[in-house]
Amino acid sequence: QVQLQESGPGLVKAPQTLSLTCTVSGGSITANFYAWTWIRQPPYKGLEWIGHIHGSGSPSYSPSLKSRTSISRDTSKNQFVLQLSSVTPEDTAVYYCVRVVGGTSWYDYWGQGTQVTVSS
């Protein structure tokens, strides 16, 4: 069984950088069949894909967020990290790390989510 757990600050002040860590157990983030992914859900809105890092180590980002987003990994800790710079209150959301099966839109494992509030 794969488990994912988000960690990081619940409150960030604009225009600082948000950094969230996803710790994975039960599966290796280097497994090349999966995309290790960050998504978010602002209040009263749908899910938004932020980006992912593939098991090969290659990242990919949403075009709307690419200029502010970096996803990296620490394979020794089986973690992948989201950094979102220059945050504004529009970045307030519940942030999830999820595993996506390669070649699909199937989110087979989810973290519990973490609320991030951006203040101005």
PDB file of C-alpha atoms in Angstrom:
ATOM      1  CA  GLN A   1       0.000   0.000   0.000  1.00  0.00           C
ATOM      2  CA  VAL A   2       1.295   3.421  -0.993  1.00  0.00           C
ATOM      3  CA  GLN A   3       0.888   6.357   1.365  1.00  0.00           C
ATOM      4  CA  LEU A   4       1.572  10.024   0.680  1.00  0.00           C
ATOM      5  CA  GLN A   5       1.760  12.736   3.309  1.00  0.00           C
ATOM      6  CA  GLU A   6       2.007  16.487   2.757  1.00  0.00           C
ATOM      7  CA  SER A   7       3.894  18.729   5.135  1.00  0.00           C
ATOM      8  CA  GLY A   8       4.666  22.420   5.224  1.00  0.00           C
ATOM      9  CA  PRO A   9       3.359  25.731   6.500  1.00  0.00           C
ATOM     10  CA  GLY A  10      -0.324  26.414   6.760  1.00  0.00           C
ATOM     11  CA  LEU A  11       0.124  30.165   6.478  1.00  0.00           C
ATOM     12  CA  VAL A  12       2.354  32.079   4.070  1.00  0.00           C
ATOM     13  CA  LYS A  13       2.594  35.815   3.584  1.00  0.00           C
ATOM     14  CA  ALA A  14       2.651  37.332   0.116  1.00  0.00           C
ATOM     15  CA  PRO A  15       4.971  37.511  -1.792  1.00  0.00           C
ATOM     16  CA  GLN A  16       6.962  34.766  -0.094  1.00  0.00           C
ATOM     17  CA  THR A  17       7.659  31.297  -1.449  1.00  0.00           C
ATOM     18  CA  LEU A  18       5.517  28.334  -0.453  1.00  0.00           C
ATOM     19  CA  SER A  19       7.375  25.083   0.047  1.00  0.00           C
ATOM     20  CA  LEU A  20       5.510  21.818   0.575  1.00  0.00           C
ATOM     21  CA  THR A  21       6.982  18.360   0.946  1.00  0.00           C
ATOM     22  CA  CYS A  22       5.339  15.065   0.080  1.00  0.00           C
ATOM     23  CA  THR A  23       6.733  12.026   1.843  1.00  0.00           C
ATOM     24  CA  VAL A  24       5.980   8.719   0.140  1.00  0.00           C
ATOM     25  CA  SER A  25       5.973   5.300   1.754  1.00  0.00           C
ATOM     26  CA  GLY A  26       5.209   1.921   0.248  1.00  0.00           C
ATOM     27  CA  GLY A  27       6.552   2.854  -3.167  1.00  0.00           C
ATOM     28  CA  SER A  28       9.582   4.506  -4.678  1.00  0.00           C
ATOM     29  CA  ILE A  29       9.336   7.920  -6.309  1.00  0.00           C
ATOM     30  CA  THR A  30      11.885   6.681  -8.828  1.00  0.00           C
ATOM     31  CA  ALA A  31       9.418   4.132 -10.220  1.00  0.00           C
ATOM     32  CA  ASN A  32       9.167   5.227 -13.831  1.00  0.00           C
ATOM     33  CA  PHE A  33       5.556   4.168 -14.376  1.00  0.00           C
ATOM     34  CA  TYR A  34       4.218   7.013 -12.215  1.00  0.00           C
ATOM     35  CA  ALA A  35       3.999  10.798 -12.136  1.00  0.00           C
ATOM     36  CA  TRP A  36       4.327  12.246  -8.655  1.00  0.00           C
ATOM     37  CA  THR A  37       1.952  15.143  -8.765  1.00  0.00           C
ATOM     38  CA  TRP A  38       0.807  18.276  -6.965  1.00  0.00           C
ATOM     39  CA  ILE A  39      -2.767  19.504  -7.328  1.00  0.00           C
ATOM     40  CA  ARG A  40      -4.760  22.072  -5.410  1.00  0.00           C
ATOM     41  CA  GLN A  41      -8.348  23.088  -4.747  1.00  0.00           C
ATOM     42  CA  PRO A  42      -9.118  26.734  -3.971  1.00  0.00           C
ATOM     43  CA  PRO A  43     -12.250  27.481  -1.944  1.00  0.00           C
ATOM     44  CA  TYR A  44     -15.414  26.762  -3.922  1.00  0.00           C
ATOM     45  CA  LYS A  45     -13.444  25.799  -7.011  1.00  0.00           C
ATOM     46  CA  GLY A  46     -12.399  22.627  -8.741  1.00  0.00           C
ATOM     47  CA  LEU A  47      -9.106  20.809  -8.712  1.00  0.00           C
ATOM     48  CA  GLU A  48      -6.184  22.467 -10.453  1.00  0.00           C
ATOM     49  CA  TRP A  49      -3.171  20.552 -11.681  1.00  0.00           C
ATOM     50  CA  ILE A  50       0.047  22.257 -10.648  1.00  0.00           C
ATOM     51  CA  GLY A  51       2.652  19.903 -12.007  1.00  0.00           C
ATOM     52  CA  HIS A  52       4.475  16.648 -11.491  1.00  0.00           C
ATOM     53  CA  ILE A  53       7.826  15.003 -11.436  1.00  0.00           C
ATOM     54  CA  HIS A  54       8.078  11.740 -13.286  1.00  0.00           C
ATOM     55  CA  GLY A  55       9.792   8.717 -11.827  1.00  0.00           C
ATOM     56  CA  SER A  56      12.603   9.416 -14.272  1.00  0.00           C
ATOM     57  CA  GLY A  57      13.137  12.785 -12.579  1.00  0.00           C
ATOM     58  CA  SER A  58      11.672  14.921 -15.351  1.00  0.00           C
ATOM     59  CA  PRO A  59       9.317  17.706 -14.164  1.00  0.00           C
ATOM     60  CA  SER A  60       6.329  19.216 -15.916  1.00  0.00           C
ATOM     61  CA  TYR A  61       4.259  22.250 -14.916  1.00  0.00           C
ATOM     62  CA  SER A  62       0.936  23.887 -15.610  1.00  0.00           C
ATOM     63  CA  PRO A  63       1.446  26.663 -18.179  1.00  0.00           C
ATOM     64  CA  SER A  64      -0.374  29.137 -15.948  1.00  0.00           C
ATOM     65  CA  LEU A  65       1.956  28.462 -13.030  1.00  0.00           C
ATOM     66  CA  LYS A  66       5.174  27.438 -14.723  1.00  0.00           C
ATOM     67  CA  SER A  67       6.970  30.728 -14.138  1.00  0.00           C
ATOM     68  CA  ARG A  68       6.480  30.381 -10.378  1.00  0.00           C
ATOM     69  CA  THR A  69       6.688  26.614  -9.880  1.00  0.00           C
ATOM     70  CA  SER A  70       9.471  24.189  -9.172  1.00  0.00           C
ATOM     71  CA  ILE A  71       9.041  20.514  -8.337  1.00  0.00           C
ATOM     72  CA  SER A  72      12.068  18.592  -7.193  1.00  0.00           C
ATOM     73  CA  ARG A  73      12.793  15.401  -5.319  1.00  0.00           C
ATOM     74  CA  ASP A  74      15.040  13.892  -2.717  1.00  0.00           C
ATOM     75  CA  THR A  75      15.319  10.232  -3.581  1.00  0.00           C
ATOM     76  CA  SER A  76      17.240   9.407  -0.406  1.00  0.00           C
ATOM     77  CA  LYS A  77      14.194  10.491   1.618  1.00  0.00           C
ATOM     78  CA  ASN A  78      11.602   9.342  -0.930  1.00  0.00           C
ATOM     79  CA  GLN A  79      10.189  12.867  -1.004  1.00  0.00           C
ATOM     80  CA  PHE A  80       9.168  15.334  -3.644  1.00  0.00           C
ATOM     81  CA  VAL A  81       8.895  19.047  -3.027  1.00  0.00           C
ATOM     82  CA  LEU A  82       6.737  21.838  -4.409  1.00  0.00           C
ATOM     83  CA  GLN A  83       8.028  25.398  -4.404  1.00  0.00           C
ATOM     84  CA  LEU A  84       5.624  28.120  -5.482  1.00  0.00           C
ATOM     85  CA  SER A  85       7.149  31.568  -5.492  1.00  0.00           C
ATOM     86  CA  SER A  86       5.612  35.048  -5.280  1.00  0.00           C
ATOM     87  CA  VAL A  87       2.420  33.777  -3.731  1.00  0.00           C
ATOM     88  CA  THR A  88      -0.731  35.873  -3.517  1.00  0.00           C
ATOM     89  CA  PRO A  89      -4.049  35.287  -1.745  1.00  0.00           C
ATOM     90  CA  GLU A  90      -5.228  33.647  -4.987  1.00  0.00           C
ATOM     91  CA  ASP A  91      -2.911  30.760  -4.117  1.00  0.00           C
ATOM     92  CA  THR A  92      -4.943  29.938  -1.010  1.00  0.00           C
ATOM     93  CA  ALA A  93      -6.105  26.347  -1.420  1.00  0.00           C
ATOM     94  CA  VAL A  94      -5.958  22.821  -0.124  1.00  0.00           C
ATOM     95  CA  TYR A  95      -2.854  21.285  -1.638  1.00  0.00           C
ATOM     96  CA  TYR A  96      -2.599  17.575  -2.355  1.00  0.00           C
ATOM     97  CA  CYS A  97       0.204  15.342  -3.443  1.00  0.00           C
ATOM     98  CA  VAL A  98      -0.995  12.405  -5.510  1.00  0.00           C
ATOM     99  CA  ARG A  99       0.340   9.567  -7.582  1.00  0.00           C
ATOM    100  CA  VAL A 100      -0.767   9.408 -11.200  1.00  0.00           C
ATOM    101  CA  VAL A 101      -0.532   6.244 -13.236  1.00  0.00           C
ATOM    102  CA  GLY A 102       1.544   6.855 -16.341  1.00  0.00           C
ATOM    103  CA  GLY A 103      -0.439   7.478 -19.490  1.00  0.00           C
ATOM    104  CA  THR A 104      -3.699   7.991 -17.580  1.00  0.00           C
ATOM    105  CA  SER A 105      -5.570  10.553 -15.499  1.00  0.00           C
ATOM    106  CA  TRP A 106      -6.000   8.042 -12.686  1.00  0.00           C
ATOM    107  CA  TYR A 107      -4.990   9.396  -9.290  1.00  0.00           C
ATOM    108  CA  ASP A 108      -4.584   6.083  -7.548  1.00  0.00           C
ATOM    109  CA  TYR A 109      -3.188   7.358  -4.243  1.00  0.00           C
ATOM    110  CA  TRP A 110      -3.726  10.699  -2.519  1.00  0.00           C
ATOM    111  CA  GLY A 111      -2.324  12.486   0.461  1.00  0.00           C
ATOM    112  CA  GLN A 112      -4.850  13.802   2.924  1.00  0.00           C
ATOM    113  CA  GLY A 113      -4.331  17.381   1.753  1.00  0.00           C
ATOM    114  CA  THR A 114      -3.006  20.397   3.570  1.00  0.00           C
ATOM    115  CA  GLN A 115      -4.664  23.796   3.839  1.00  0.00           C
ATOM    116  CA  VAL A 116      -2.463  26.705   2.800  1.00  0.00           C
ATOM    117  CA  THR A 117      -3.640  30.246   3.397  1.00  0.00           C
ATOM    118  CA  VAL A 118      -1.809  33.180   1.840  1.00  0.00           C
ATOM    119  CA  SER A 119      -2.164  36.497   3.599  1.00  0.00           C
ATOM    120  CA  SER A 120      -1.387  39.948   2.259  1.00  0.00           C
TER     121      SER A 120
END
